JSON list of N, CA and C in Angstrom, two decimals:
[
{"chain": "A", "resi": 1, "resn": "UNK", "atom": "N", "xyz": [-112.34, -28.36, 30.51]},
{"chain": "A", "resi": 1, "resn": "UNK", "atom": "CA", "xyz": [-112.22, -29.47, 29.62]},
{"chain": "A", "resi": 1, "resn": "UNK", "atom": "C", "xyz": [-113.52, -30.27, 29.69]},
{"chain": "A", "resi": 2, "resn": "UNK", "atom": "N", "xyz": [-114.04, -30.58, 28.53]},
{"chain": "A", "resi": 2, "resn": "UNK", "atom": "CA", "xyz": [-115.26, -31.37, 28.43]},
{"chain": "A", "resi": 2, "resn": "UNK", "atom": "C", "xyz": [-114.97, -32.60, 27.59]},
{"chain": "A", "resi": 3, "resn": "UNK", "atom": "N", "xyz": [-115.47, -33.74, 28.03]},
{"chain": "A", "resi": 3, "resn": "UNK", "atom": "CA", "xyz": [-115.28, -34.97, 27.28]},
{"chain": "A", "resi": 3, "resn": "UNK", "atom": "C", "xyz": [-116.45, -35.92, 27.54]},
{"chain": "A", "resi": 4, "resn": "UNK", "atom": "N", "xyz": [-116.71, -36.79, 26.59]},
{"chain": "A", "resi": 4, "resn": "UNK", "atom": "CA", "xyz": [-117.74, -37.80, 26.77]},
{"chain": "A", "resi": 4, "resn": "UNK", "atom": "C", "xyz": [-117.14, -39.12, 27.25]},
{"chain": "A", "resi": 5, "resn": "UNK", "atom": "N", "xyz": [-115.83, -39.21, 27.27]},
{"chain": "A", "resi": 5, "resn": "UNK", "atom": "CA", "xyz": [-115.17, -40.44, 27.73]},
{"chain": "A", "resi": 5, "resn": "UNK", "atom": "C", "xyz": [-115.33, -40.59, 29.24]},
{"chain": "A", "resi": 6, "resn": "UNK", "atom": "N", "xyz": [-115.44, -41.84, 29.69]},
{"chain": "A", "resi": 6, "resn": "UNK", "atom": "CA", "xyz": [-115.58, -42.08, 31.13]},
{"chain": "A", "resi": 6, "resn": "UNK", "atom": "C", "xyz": [-114.24, -42.05, 31.84]},
{"chain": "A", "resi": 7, "resn": "UNK", "atom": "N", "xyz": [-113.19, -42.50, 31.18]},
{"chain": "A", "resi": 7, "resn": "UNK", "atom": "CA", "xyz": [-111.85, -42.49, 31.76]},
{"chain": "A", "resi": 7, "resn": "UNK", "atom": "C", "xyz": [-110.89, -41.80, 30.80]},
{"chain": "A", "resi": 8, "resn": "UNK", "atom": "N", "xyz": [-110.17, -40.85, 31.30]},
{"chain": "A", "resi": 8, "resn": "UNK", "atom": "CA", "xyz": [-109.16, -40.17, 30.49]},
{"chain": "A", "resi": 8, "resn": "UNK", "atom": "C", "xyz": [-107.90, -39.99, 31.33]},
{"chain": "A", "resi": 9, "resn": "UNK", "atom": "N", "xyz": [-106.80, -39.81, 30.67]},
{"chain": "A", "resi": 9, "resn": "UNK", "atom": "CA", "xyz": [-105.54, -39.47, 31.32]},
{"chain": "A", "resi": 9, "resn": "UNK", "atom": "C", "xyz": [-105.16, -38.08, 30.84]},
{"chain": "A", "resi": 10, "resn": "UNK", "atom": "N", "xyz": [-104.92, -37.20, 31.77]},
{"chain": "A", "resi": 10, "resn": "UNK", "atom": "CA", "xyz": [-104.58, -35.82, 31.44]},
{"chain": "A", "resi": 10, "resn": "UNK", "atom": "C", "xyz": [-103.14, -35.55, 31.87]},
{"chain": "A", "resi": 11, "resn": "UNK", "atom": "N", "xyz": [-102.34, -35.04, 30.97]},
{"chain": "A", "resi": 11, "resn": "UNK", "atom": "CA", "xyz": [-100.99, -34.59, 31.29]},
{"chain": "A", "resi": 11, "resn": "UNK", "atom": "C", "xyz": [-101.02, -33.08, 31.29]},
{"chain": "A", "resi": 12, "resn": "UNK", "atom": "N", "xyz": [-100.55, -32.51, 32.38]},
{"chain": "A", "resi": 12, "resn": "UNK", "atom": "CA", "xyz": [-100.60, -31.06, 32.55]},
{"chain": "A", "resi": 12, "resn": "UNK", "atom": "C", "xyz": [-99.20, -30.55, 32.84]},
{"chain": "A", "resi": 13, "resn": "UNK", "atom": "N", "xyz": [-98.76, -29.55, 32.10]},
{"chain": "A", "resi": 13, "resn": "UNK", "atom": "CA", "xyz": [-97.47, -28.92, 32.34]},
{"chain": "A", "resi": 13, "resn": "UNK", "atom": "C", "xyz": [-97.65, -27.42, 32.32]},
{"chain": "A", "resi": 14, "resn": "UNK", "atom": "N", "xyz": [-96.80, -26.75, 33.06]},
{"chain": "A", "resi": 14, "resn": "UNK", "atom": "CA", "xyz": [-96.85, -25.30, 33.06]},
{"chain": "A", "resi": 14, "resn": "UNK", "atom": "C", "xyz": [-95.46, -24.75, 33.35]},
{"chain": "A", "resi": 15, "resn": "UNK", "atom": "N", "xyz": [-95.25, -23.55, 32.99]},
{"chain": "A", "resi": 15, "resn": "UNK", "atom": "CA", "xyz": [-94.00, -22.85, 33.33]},
{"chain": "A", "resi": 15, "resn": "UNK", "atom": "C", "xyz": [-94.29, -21.97, 34.53]},
{"chain": "A", "resi": 16, "resn": "UNK", "atom": "N", "xyz": [-93.51, -22.12, 35.59]},
{"chain": "A", "resi": 16, "resn": "UNK", "atom": "CA", "xyz": [-93.75, -21.28, 36.77]},
{"chain": "A", "resi": 16, "resn": "UNK", "atom": "C", "xyz": [-93.41, -19.82, 36.47]},
{"chain": "A", "resi": 17, "resn": "UNK", "atom": "N", "xyz": [-93.96, -18.91, 37.24]},
{"chain": "A", "resi": 17, "resn": "UNK", "atom": "CA", "xyz": [-93.65, -17.50, 37.00]},
{"chain": "A", "resi": 17, "resn": "UNK", "atom": "C", "xyz": [-92.17, -17.23, 37.25]},
{"chain": "A", "resi": 18, "resn": "UNK", "atom": "N", "xyz": [-91.63, -16.23, 36.58]},
{"chain": "A", "resi": 18, "resn": "UNK", "atom": "CA", "xyz": [-90.23, -15.86, 36.75]},
{"chain": "A", "resi": 18, "resn": "UNK", "atom": "C", "xyz": [-89.98, -15.39, 38.18]},
{"chain": "A", "resi": 19, "resn": "UNK", "atom": "N", "xyz": [-88.82, -15.75, 38.72]},
{"chain": "A", "resi": 19, "resn": "UNK", "atom": "CA", "xyz": [-88.46, -15.35, 40.07]},
{"chain": "A", "resi": 19, "resn": "UNK", "atom": "C", "xyz": [-87.85, -13.95, 40.08]},
{"chain": "A", "resi": 20, "resn": "UNK", "atom": "N", "xyz": [-88.04, -13.26, 41.17]},
{"chain": "A", "resi": 20, "resn": "UNK", "atom": "CA", "xyz": [-87.43, -11.96, 41.38]},
{"chain": "A", "resi": 20, "resn": "UNK", "atom": "C", "xyz": [-86.30, -12.05, 42.38]},
{"chain": "A", "resi": 21, "resn": "UNK", "atom": "N", "xyz": [-85.67, -10.94, 42.67]},
{"chain": "A", "resi": 21, "resn": "UNK", "atom": "CA", "xyz": [-84.53, -10.92, 43.59]},
{"chain": "A", "resi": 21, "resn": "UNK", "atom": "C", "xyz": [-84.91, -11.33, 45.01]},
{"chain": "A", "resi": 22, "resn": "UNK", "atom": "N", "xyz": [-86.12, -11.06, 45.43]},
{"chain": "A", "resi": 22, "resn": "UNK", "atom": "CA", "xyz": [-86.53, -11.33, 46.80]},
{"chain": "A", "resi": 22, "resn": "UNK", "atom": "C", "xyz": [-87.21, -12.70, 46.97]},
{"chain": "A", "resi": 23, "resn": "UNK", "atom": "N", "xyz": [-87.37, -13.45, 45.88]},
{"chain": "A", "resi": 23, "resn": "UNK", "atom": "CA", "xyz": [-88.01, -14.75, 45.96]},
{"chain": "A", "resi": 23, "resn": "UNK", "atom": "C", "xyz": [-87.05, -15.79, 46.54]},
{"chain": "A", "resi": 24, "resn": "UNK", "atom": "N", "xyz": [-87.62, -16.82, 47.15]},
{"chain": "A", "resi": 24, "resn": "UNK", "atom": "CA", "xyz": [-86.80, -17.89, 47.72]},
{"chain": "A", "resi": 24, "resn": "UNK", "atom": "C", "xyz": [-86.62, -19.01, 46.73]},
{"chain": "A", "resi": 25, "resn": "UNK", "atom": "N", "xyz": [-85.45, -19.63, 46.78]},
{"chain": "A", "resi": 25, "resn": "UNK", "atom": "CA", "xyz": [-85.11, -20.73, 45.88]},
{"chain": "A", "resi": 25, "resn": "UNK", "atom": "C", "xyz": [-85.87, -21.98, 46.30]},
{"chain": "A", "resi": 26, "resn": "UNK", "atom": "N", "xyz": [-86.42, -22.68, 45.31]},
{"chain": "A", "resi": 26, "resn": "UNK", "atom": "CA", "xyz": [-87.05, -23.97, 45.56]},
{"chain": "A", "resi": 26, "resn": "UNK", "atom": "C", "xyz": [-86.82, -24.85, 44.34]},
{"chain": "A", "resi": 27, "resn": "UNK", "atom": "N", "xyz": [-86.34, -26.06, 44.58]},
{"chain": "A", "resi": 27, "resn": "UNK", "atom": "CA", "xyz": [-86.19, -27.05, 43.52]},
{"chain": "A", "resi": 27, "resn": "UNK", "atom": "C", "xyz": [-86.77, -28.34, 44.05]},
{"chain": "A", "resi": 28, "resn": "UNK", "atom": "N", "xyz": [-87.58, -29.04, 43.27]},
{"chain": "A", "resi": 28, "resn": "UNK", "atom": "CA", "xyz": [-88.31, -30.20, 43.81]},
{"chain": "A", "resi": 28, "resn": "UNK", "atom": "C", "xyz": [-87.43, -31.38, 44.25]},
{"chain": "A", "resi": 29, "resn": "UNK", "atom": "N", "xyz": [-86.19, -31.46, 43.80]},
{"chain": "A", "resi": 29, "resn": "UNK", "atom": "CA", "xyz": [-85.30, -32.54, 44.23]},
{"chain": "A", "resi": 29, "resn": "UNK", "atom": "C", "xyz": [-84.49, -32.01, 45.40]},
{"chain": "A", "resi": 30, "resn": "UNK", "atom": "N", "xyz": [-84.63, -32.65, 46.58]},
{"chain": "A", "resi": 30, "resn": "UNK", "atom": "CA", "xyz": [-84.04, -32.10, 47.80]},
{"chain": "A", "resi": 30, "resn": "UNK", "atom": "C", "xyz": [-82.53, -31.96, 47.72]},
{"chain": "A", "resi": 31, "resn": "UNK", "atom": "N", "xyz": [-81.84, -32.80, 46.96]},
{"chain": "A", "resi": 31, "resn": "UNK", "atom": "CA", "xyz": [-80.38, -32.77, 46.91]},
{"chain": "A", "resi": 31, "resn": "UNK", "atom": "C", "xyz": [-79.85, -31.56, 46.15]},
{"chain": "A", "resi": 32, "resn": "UNK", "atom": "N", "xyz": [-80.66, -30.98, 45.28]},
{"chain": "A", "resi": 32, "resn": "UNK", "atom": "CA", "xyz": [-80.22, -29.83, 44.49]},
{"chain": "A", "resi": 32, "resn": "UNK", "atom": "C", "xyz": [-80.42, -28.58, 45.32]},
{"chain": "A", "resi": 33, "resn": "UNK", "atom": "N", "xyz": [-79.32, -27.96, 45.68]},
{"chain": "A", "resi": 33, "resn": "UNK", "atom": "CA", "xyz": [-79.39, -26.76, 46.50]},
{"chain": "A", "resi": 33, "resn": "UNK", "atom": "C", "xyz": [-79.02, -25.51, 45.73]},
{"chain": "A", "resi": 34, "resn": "UNK", "atom": "N", "xyz": [-79.07, -24.41, 46.43]},
{"chain": "A", "resi": 34, "resn": "UNK", "atom": "CA", "xyz": [-78.76, -23.13, 45.81]},
{"chain": "A", "resi": 34, "resn": "UNK", "atom": "C", "xyz": [-77.35, -23.10, 45.24]},
{"chain": "A", "resi": 35, "resn": "UNK", "atom": "N", "xyz": [-76.40, -23.66, 45.99]},
{"chain": "A", "resi": 35, "resn": "UNK", "atom": "CA", "xyz": [-75.00, -23.61, 45.57]},
{"chain": "A", "resi": 35, "resn": "UNK", "atom": "C", "xyz": [-74.81, -24.28, 44.21]},
{"chain": "A", "resi": 36, "resn": "UNK", "atom": "N", "xyz": [-75.41, -25.45, 44.02]},
{"chain": "A", "resi": 36, "resn": "UNK", "atom": "CA", "xyz": [-75.27, -26.16, 42.75]},
{"chain": "A", "resi": 36, "resn": "UNK", "atom": "C", "xyz": [-75.82, -25.32, 41.60]},
{"chain": "A", "resi": 37, "resn": "UNK", "atom": "N", "xyz": [-76.99, -24.75, 41.79]},
{"chain": "A", "resi": 37, "resn": "UNK", "atom": "CA", "xyz": [-77.61, -23.93, 40.74]},
{"chain": "A", "resi": 37, "resn": "UNK", "atom": "C", "xyz": [-76.78, -22.68, 40.48]},
{"chain": "A", "resi": 38, "resn": "UNK", "atom": "N", "xyz": [-76.28, -22.04, 41.53]},
{"chain": "A", "resi": 38, "resn": "UNK", "atom": "CA", "xyz": [-75.46, -20.83, 41.35]},
{"chain": "A", "resi": 38, "resn": "UNK", "atom": "C", "xyz": [-74.19, -21.14, 40.57]},
{"chain": "A", "resi": 39, "resn": "UNK", "atom": "N", "xyz": [-73.51, -22.24, 40.92]},
{"chain": "A", "resi": 39, "resn": "UNK", "atom": "CA", "xyz": [-72.29, -22.61, 40.21]},
{"chain": "A", "resi": 39, "resn": "UNK", "atom": "C", "xyz": [-72.58, -22.90, 38.74]},
{"chain": "A", "resi": 40, "resn": "UNK", "atom": "N", "xyz": [-73.66, -23.62, 38.48]},
{"chain": "A", "resi": 40, "resn": "UNK", "atom": "CA", "xyz": [-74.03, -23.92, 37.10]},
{"chain": "A", "resi": 40, "resn": "UNK", "atom": "C", "xyz": [-74.37, -22.68, 36.30]},
{"chain": "A", "resi": 41, "resn": "UNK", "atom": "N", "xyz": [-75.08, -21.75, 36.94]},
{"chain": "A", "resi": 41, "resn": "UNK", "atom": "CA", "xyz": [-75.45, -20.50, 36.26]},
{"chain": "A", "resi": 41, "resn": "UNK", "atom": "C", "xyz": [-74.20, -19.66, 35.97]},
{"chain": "A", "resi": 42, "resn": "UNK", "atom": "N", "xyz": [-73.29, -19.60, 36.92]},
{"chain": "A", "resi": 42, "resn": "UNK", "atom": "CA", "xyz": [-72.06, -18.82, 36.71]},
{"chain": "A", "resi": 42, "resn": "UNK", "atom": "C", "xyz": [-71.23, -19.43, 35.58]},
{"chain": "A", "resi": 43, "resn": "UNK", "atom": "N", "xyz": [-71.11, -20.76, 35.57]},
{"chain": "A", "resi": 43, "resn": "UNK", "atom": "CA", "xyz": [-70.36, -21.43, 34.50]},
{"chain": "A", "resi": 43, "resn": "UNK", "atom": "C", "xyz": [-70.98, -21.14, 33.14]},
{"chain": "A", "resi": 44, "resn": "UNK", "atom": "N", "xyz": [-72.30, -21.23, 33.07]},
{"chain": "A", "resi": 44, "resn": "UNK", "atom": "CA", "xyz": [-73.01, -20.96, 31.81]},
{"chain": "A", "resi": 44, "resn": "UNK", "atom": "C", "xyz": [-72.81, -19.52, 31.36]},
{"chain": "A", "resi": 45, "resn": "UNK", "atom": "N", "xyz": [-72.85, -18.59, 32.31]},
{"chain": "A", "resi": 45, "resn": "UNK", "atom": "CA", "xyz": [-72.66, -17.17, 31.98]},
{"chain": "A", "resi": 45, "resn": "UNK", "atom": "C", "xyz": [-71.29, -16.95, 31.34]},
{"chain": "A", "resi": 46, "resn": "UNK", "atom": "N", "xyz": [-70.23, -17.48, 31.98]},
{"chain": "A", "resi": 46, "resn": "UNK", "atom": "CA", "xyz": [-68.89, -17.28, 31.45]},
{"chain": "A", "resi": 46, "resn": "UNK", "atom": "C", "xyz": [-68.69, -18.02, 30.12]},
{"chain": "A", "resi": 47, "resn": "UNK", "atom": "N", "xyz": [-69.35, -19.15, 29.94]},
{"chain": "A", "resi": 47, "resn": "UNK", "atom": "CA", "xyz": [-69.28, -19.87, 28.67]},
{"chain": "A", "resi": 47, "resn": "UNK", "atom": "C", "xyz": [-69.89, -19.03, 27.55]},
{"chain": "A", "resi": 48, "resn": "UNK", "atom": "N", "xyz": [-71.06, -18.50, 27.79]},
{"chain": "A", "resi": 48, "resn": "UNK", "atom": "CA", "xyz": [-71.74, -17.68, 26.79]},
{"chain": "A", "resi": 48, "resn": "UNK", "atom": "C", "xyz": [-70.97, -16.39, 26.51]},
{"chain": "A", "resi": 49, "resn": "UNK", "atom": "N", "xyz": [-70.36, -15.83, 27.56]},
{"chain": "A", "resi": 49, "resn": "UNK", "atom": "CA", "xyz": [-69.59, -14.58, 27.42]},
{"chain": "A", "resi": 49, "resn": "UNK", "atom": "C", "xyz": [-68.25, -14.81, 26.73]},
{"chain": "A", "resi": 50, "resn": "UNK", "atom": "N", "xyz": [-67.86, -16.08, 26.56]},
{"chain": "A", "resi": 50, "resn": "UNK", "atom": "CA", "xyz": [-66.60, -16.37, 25.89]},
{"chain": "A", "resi": 50, "resn": "UNK", "atom": "C", "xyz": [-65.38, -16.29, 26.78]},
{"chain": "A", "resi": 51, "resn": "UNK", "atom": "N", "xyz": [-65.58, -16.29, 28.09]},
{"chain": "A", "resi": 51, "resn": "UNK", "atom": "CA", "xyz": [-64.48, -16.22, 29.05]},
{"chain": "A", "resi": 51, "resn": "UNK", "atom": "C", "xyz": [-64.12, -17.64, 29.47]},
{"chain": "A", "resi": 52, "resn": "UNK", "atom": "N", "xyz": [-63.12, -18.23, 28.80]},
{"chain": "A", "resi": 52, "resn": "UNK", "atom": "CA", "xyz": [-62.75, -19.61, 29.06]},
{"chain": "A", "resi": 52, "resn": "UNK", "atom": "C", "xyz": [-62.19, -19.83, 30.45]},
{"chain": "A", "resi": 53, "resn": "UNK", "atom": "N", "xyz": [-61.44, -18.87, 30.96]},
{"chain": "A", "resi": 53, "resn": "UNK", "atom": "CA", "xyz": [-60.86, -19.01, 32.30]},
{"chain": "A", "resi": 53, "resn": "UNK", "atom": "C", "xyz": [-61.95, -19.01, 33.37]},
{"chain": "A", "resi": 54, "resn": "UNK", "atom": "N", "xyz": [-62.85, -18.04, 33.28]},
{"chain": "A", "resi": 54, "resn": "UNK", "atom": "CA", "xyz": [-63.97, -17.98, 34.23]},
{"chain": "A", "resi": 54, "resn": "UNK", "atom": "C", "xyz": [-64.85, -19.21, 34.12]},
{"chain": "A", "resi": 55, "resn": "UNK", "atom": "N", "xyz": [-65.10, -19.65, 32.89]},
{"chain": "A", "resi": 55, "resn": "UNK", "atom": "CA", "xyz": [-65.91, -20.84, 32.69]},
{"chain": "A", "resi": 55, "resn": "UNK", "atom": "C", "xyz": [-65.28, -22.06, 33.35]},
{"chain": "A", "resi": 56, "resn": "UNK", "atom": "N", "xyz": [-63.99, -22.25, 33.12]},
{"chain": "A", "resi": 56, "resn": "UNK", "atom": "CA", "xyz": [-63.30, -23.41, 33.69]},
{"chain": "A", "resi": 56, "resn": "UNK", "atom": "C", "xyz": [-63.36, -23.42, 35.21]},
{"chain": "A", "resi": 57, "resn": "UNK", "atom": "N", "xyz": [-63.17, -22.26, 35.82]},
{"chain": "A", "resi": 57, "resn": "UNK", "atom": "CA", "xyz": [-63.20, -22.17, 37.28]},
{"chain": "A", "resi": 57, "resn": "UNK", "atom": "C", "xyz": [-64.58, -22.54, 37.82]},
{"chain": "A", "resi": 58, "resn": "UNK", "atom": "N", "xyz": [-65.63, -21.96, 37.25]},
{"chain": "A", "resi": 58, "resn": "UNK", "atom": "CA", "xyz": [-66.98, -22.22, 37.75]},
{"chain": "A", "resi": 58, "resn": "UNK", "atom": "C", "xyz": [-67.47, -23.61, 37.37]},
{"chain": "A", "resi": 59, "resn": "UNK", "atom": "N", "xyz": [-67.08, -24.11, 36.20]},
{"chain": "A", "resi": 59, "resn": "UNK", "atom": "CA", "xyz": [-67.46, -25.45, 35.80]},
{"chain": "A", "resi": 59, "resn": "UNK", "atom": "C", "xyz": [-66.84, -26.48, 36.75]},
{"chain": "A", "resi": 60, "resn": "UNK", "atom": "N", "xyz": [-65.60, -26.23, 37.15]},
{"chain": "A", "resi": 60, "resn": "UNK", "atom": "CA", "xyz": [-64.94, -27.11, 38.10]},
{"chain": "A", "resi": 60, "resn": "UNK", "atom": "C", "xyz": [-65.69, -27.14, 39.44]},
{"chain": "A", "resi": 61, "resn": "UNK", "atom": "N", "xyz": [-66.09, -25.97, 39.92]},
{"chain": "A", "resi": 61, "resn": "UNK", "atom": "CA", "xyz": [-66.87, -25.91, 41.17]},
{"chain": "A", "resi": 61, "resn": "UNK", "atom": "C", "xyz": [-68.20, -26.62, 41.01]},
{"chain": "A", "resi": 62, "resn": "UNK", "atom": "N", "xyz": [-68.83, -26.44, 39.86]},
{"chain": "A", "resi": 62, "resn": "UNK", "atom": "CA", "xyz": [-70.12, -27.09, 39.57]},
{"chain": "A", "resi": 62, "resn": "UNK", "atom": "C", "xyz": [-69.98, -28.60, 39.58]},
{"chain": "A", "resi": 63, "resn": "UNK", "atom": "N", "xyz": [-68.98, -29.12, 38.86]},
{"chain": "A", "resi": 63, "resn": "UNK", "atom": "CA", "xyz": [-68.77, -30.57, 38.80]},
{"chain": "A", "resi": 63, "resn": "UNK", "atom": "C", "xyz": [-68.41, -31.14, 40.18]},
{"chain": "A", "resi": 64, "resn": "UNK", "atom": "N", "xyz": [-67.59, -30.41, 40.94]},
{"chain": "A", "resi": 64, "resn": "UNK", "atom": "CA", "xyz": [-67.23, -30.87, 42.28]},
{"chain": "A", "resi": 64, "resn": "UNK", "atom": "C", "xyz": [-68.45, -30.93, 43.19]},
{"chain": "A", "resi": 65, "resn": "UNK", "atom": "N", "xyz": [-69.35, -29.97, 43.05]},
{"chain": "A", "resi": 65, "resn": "UNK", "atom": "CA", "xyz": [-70.57, -29.98, 43.87]},
{"chain": "A", "resi": 65, "resn": "UNK", "atom": "C", "xyz": [-71.46, -31.16, 43.49]},
{"chain": "A", "resi": 66, "resn": "UNK", "atom": "N", "xyz": [-71.54, -31.47, 42.19]},
{"chain": "A", "resi": 66, "resn": "UNK", "atom": "CA", "xyz": [-72.31, -32.64, 41.75]},
{"chain": "A", "resi": 66, "resn": "UNK", "atom": "C", "xyz": [-71.72, -33.90, 42.35]},
{"chain": "A", "resi": 67, "resn": "UNK", "atom": "N", "xyz": [-70.40, -34.04, 42.27]},
{"chain": "A", "resi": 67, "resn": "UNK", "atom": "CA", "xyz": [-69.75, -35.22, 42.84]},
{"chain": "A", "resi": 67, "resn": "UNK", "atom": "C", "xyz": [-69.97, -35.30, 44.35]},
{"chain": "A", "resi": 68, "resn": "UNK", "atom": "N", "xyz": [-69.93, -34.16, 45.02]},
{"chain": "A", "resi": 68, "resn": "UNK", "atom": "CA", "xyz": [-70.19, -34.12, 46.47]},
{"chain": "A", "resi": 68, "resn": "UNK", "atom": "C", "xyz": [-71.59, -34.61, 46.78]},
{"chain": "A", "resi": 69, "resn": "UNK", "atom": "N", "xyz": [-72.58, -34.14, 46.03]},
{"chain": "A", "resi": 69, "resn": "UNK", "atom": "CA", "xyz": [-73.96, -34.57, 46.25]},
{"chain": "A", "resi": 69, "resn": "UNK", "atom": "C", "xyz": [-74.15, -36.06, 45.92]},
{"chain": "A", "resi": 70, "resn": "UNK", "atom": "N", "xyz": [-73.52, -36.52, 44.85]},
{"chain": "A", "resi": 70, "resn": "UNK", "atom": "CA", "xyz": [-73.66, -37.93, 44.46]},
{"chain": "A", "resi": 70, "resn": "UNK", "atom": "C", "xyz": [-72.97, -38.85, 45.47]},
{"chain": "A", "resi": 71, "resn": "UNK", "atom": "N", "xyz": [-71.91, -38.37, 46.09]},
{"chain": "A", "resi": 71, "resn": "UNK", "atom": "CA", "xyz": [-71.21, -39.21, 47.07]},
{"chain": "A", "resi": 71, "resn": "UNK", "atom": "C", "xyz": [-72.08, -39.44, 48.31]},
{"chain": "A", "resi": 72, "resn": "UNK", "atom": "N", "xyz": [-73.00, -38.53, 48.58]},
{"chain": "A", "resi": 72, "resn": "UNK", "atom": "CA", "xyz": [-73.91, -38.69, 49.72]},
{"chain": "A", "resi": 72, "resn": "UNK", "atom": "C", "xyz": [-75.19, -39.42, 49.35]},
{"chain": "A", "resi": 73, "resn": "UNK", "atom": "N", "xyz": [-75.35, -39.74, 48.06]},
{"chain": "A", "resi": 73, "resn": "UNK", "atom": "CA", "xyz": [-76.55, -40.42, 47.59]},
{"chain": "A", "resi": 73, "resn": "UNK", "atom": "C", "xyz": [-76.49, -41.89, 47.96]},
{"chain": "A", "resi": 74, "resn": "UNK", "atom": "N", "xyz": [-77.65, -42.48, 48.22]},
{"chain": "A", "resi": 74, "resn": "UNK", "atom": "CA", "xyz": [-77.71, -43.90, 48.56]},
{"chain": "A", "resi": 74, "resn": "UNK", "atom": "C", "xyz": [-77.68, -44.78, 47.31]},
{"chain": "A", "resi": 75, "resn": "UNK", "atom": "N", "xyz": [-77.87, -44.20, 46.14]},
{"chain": "A", "resi": 75, "resn": "UNK", "atom": "CA", "xyz": [-77.84, -44.96, 44.89]},
{"chain": "A", "resi": 75, "resn": "UNK", "atom": "C", "xyz": [-76.39, -45.15, 44.49]},
{"chain": "A", "resi": 76, "resn": "UNK", "atom": "N", "xyz": [-75.98, -46.40, 44.31]},
{"chain": "A", "resi": 76, "resn": "UNK", "atom": "CA", "xyz": [-74.58, -46.68, 44.01]},
{"chain": "A", "resi": 76, "resn": "UNK", "atom": "C", "xyz": [-74.30, -46.70, 42.50]},
{"chain": "A", "resi": 77, "resn": "UNK", "atom": "N", "xyz": [-75.25, -47.14, 41.70]},
{"chain": "A", "resi": 77, "resn": "UNK", "atom": "CA", "xyz": [-75.06, -47.13, 40.25]},
{"chain": "A", "resi": 77, "resn": "UNK", "atom": "C", "xyz": [-75.42, -45.75, 39.73]},
{"chain": "A", "resi": 78, "resn": "UNK", "atom": "N", "xyz": [-74.52, -45.16, 38.96]},
{"chain": "A", "resi": 78, "resn": "UNK", "atom": "CA", "xyz": [-74.83, -43.85, 38.44]},
{"chain": "A", "resi": 78, "resn": "UNK", "atom": "C", "xyz": [-74.22, -43.65, 37.07]},
{"chain": "A", "resi": 79, "resn": "UNK", "atom": "N", "xyz": [-74.82, -42.78, 36.33]},
{"chain": "A", "resi": 79, "resn": "UNK", "atom": "CA", "xyz": [-74.35, -42.45, 34.99]},
{"chain": "A", "resi": 79, "resn": "UNK", "atom": "C", "xyz": [-73.40, -41.26, 35.12]},
{"chain": "A", "resi": 80, "resn": "UNK", "atom": "N", "xyz": [-72.22, -41.32, 34.51]},
{"chain": "A", "resi": 80, "resn": "UNK", "atom": "CA", "xyz": [-71.31, -40.19, 34.62]},
{"chain": "A", "resi": 80, "resn": "UNK", "atom": "C", "xyz": [-71.89, -38.94, 33.97]},
{"chain": "A", "resi": 81, "resn": "UNK", "atom": "N", "xyz": [-71.56, -37.75, 34.49]},
{"chain": "A", "resi": 81, "resn": "UNK", "atom": "CA", "xyz": [-72.12, -36.53, 33.92]},
{"chain": "A", "resi": 81, "resn": "UNK", "atom": "C", "xyz": [-71.62, -36.31, 32.50]},
{"chain": "A", "resi": 82, "resn": "UNK", "atom": "N", "xyz": [-72.44, -35.66, 31.70]},
{"chain": "A", "resi": 82, "resn": "UNK", "atom": "CA", "xyz": [-72.03, -35.40, 30.32]},
{"chain": "A", "resi": 82, "resn": "UNK", "atom": "C", "xyz": [-70.94, -34.33, 30.31]},
{"chain": "A", "resi": 83, "resn": "UNK", "atom": "N", "xyz": [-70.16, -34.34, 29.29]},
{"chain": "A", "resi": 83, "resn": "UNK", "atom": "CA", "xyz": [-69.07, -33.38, 29.13]},
{"chain": "A", "resi": 83, "resn": "UNK", "atom": "C", "xyz": [-69.28, -32.60, 27.84]},
{"chain": "A", "resi": 84, "resn": "UNK", "atom": "N", "xyz": [-68.86, -31.36, 27.84]},
{"chain": "A", "resi": 84, "resn": "UNK", "atom": "CA", "xyz": [-68.95, -30.55, 26.63]},
{"chain": "A", "resi": 84, "resn": "UNK", "atom": "C", "xyz": [-67.84, -30.99, 25.70]},
{"chain": "A", "resi": 85, "resn": "UNK", "atom": "N", "xyz": [-68.15, -31.05, 24.43]},
{"chain": "A", "resi": 85, "resn": "UNK", "atom": "CA", "xyz": [-67.14, -31.46, 23.43]},
{"chain": "A", "resi": 85, "resn": "UNK", "atom": "C", "xyz": [-66.57, -30.22, 22.81]}
]
């Protein structure tokens, strides 16, 4: 990048490379763990596949894990999670 300006603000974003089976999970927010992501992915899979029973079971686990993490949070004011209509 070349510029004649003395002061600039640069915003940089990138998409990380796709993970493989042997890669380790990392999420920048310490409270978000593998279990939360796995439950969310499973719920999304069953939703897209049209399996309402499987979706409900995994969505329930996902929401319970969110509530579990929020209950351990030091922030007392919180916005309720969004719901699918």
